[in-house]
């Protein structure tokens, strides 16, 4: 029987760092499957966040025209380079992705796809960064913890539906691609995982001010058990919040989790017009 385990960290005496979200993929079939699901064409450019020791990277470089990989841990870099030494299309940045200057991506002519087995402790900041700051990336294939996958595909009025669900679904269509058990990683995380695809969409109905829309959504969910009228008071006076809700035809006693994306767009437009 074929042994599908890679022993990158063991063979290289690498000590994994929990604080950096280092759960390395050791199941080779999963690494290959992720890259195959990412459907990379030979003219595509790939950005990989957290290549680690190269479990996914070594497959990505075989498919893409070029791979830009951002890894914060300088101790991982020599092993990453060794594991991808057969390739000449990998550019490694020893940088924190949340601080890196990514403006060069906007000048690339080819399609740019983000692929990552994400460091889970910064899942939302990374997704947010590529959703609305890095315009050039239109598609992401990401390993996230199962709970995040559930939240991102949650329907209105369910327990998983929150501000992140609304903001991500405003910008994109999310599809679950593959369930991955905790046994596929070393060390094993204490949660199961799922590979998702985030495909950016161009909405017909857009808010007048996207930043305001995001602000209104976030404050409406500030305290889940409070009504939308109460939560909006972190931004506006009670009187103003009540007027905005009335003009947007939203019952002030409702909770944010019962509002659809279109209702939030309408509410932020009412507020924009009143400001
Ligand atoms: N891609 C590898 C794999 O699948 O085996 C490693 C994935 S591991 C879940 C996450 C990786 O992200 C680690 O290598 C970690 O060092 C790196 N990382 C953590 N925080 C980072 C940051 N802010 N910027 C860039 N890389 C980061």
PDB file of N, CA and C in Angstrom, residues 1 30 119 134 240 262:
ATOM      1  N   UNK A   1       0.835  -1.215   0.000  1.00  0.00           N
ATOM      2  CA  UNK A   1       0.000   0.000   0.000  1.00  0.00           C
ATOM      3  C   UNK A   1       0.864   1.257   0.000  1.00  0.00           C
ATOM      4  N   UNK A  30      -4.045  14.776   0.132  1.00  0.00           N
ATOM      5  CA  UNK A  30      -4.793  16.018   0.370  1.00  0.00           C
ATOM      6  C   UNK A  30      -4.072  17.194  -0.300  1.00  0.00           C
ATOM      7  N   UNK A 119      -2.975  29.934   8.399  1.00  0.00           N
ATOM      8  CA  UNK A 119      -2.705  29.926   9.839  1.00  0.00           C
ATOM      9  C   UNK A 119      -4.012  30.374  10.520  1.00  0.00           C
ATOM     10  N   UNK A 134      -6.838  43.597  -1.705  1.00  0.00           N
ATOM     11  CA  UNK A 134      -6.088  43.116  -2.871  1.00  0.00           C
ATOM     12  C   UNK A 134      -7.086  42.807  -3.985  1.00  0.00           C
ATOM     13  N   UNK A 240     -31.196  59.007  16.365  1.00  0.00           N
ATOM     14  CA  UNK A 240     -30.782  58.892  14.961  1.00  0.00           C
ATOM     15  C   UNK A 240     -30.910  57.448  14.473  1.00  0.00           C
ATOM     16  N   UNK A 262     -29.326  42.444   1.483  1.00  0.00           N
ATOM     17  CA  UNK A 262     -29.991  43.582   0.830  1.00  0.00           C
ATOM     18  C   UNK A 262     -30.536  44.573   1.861  1.00  0.00           C
TER      19      UNK A 262
END
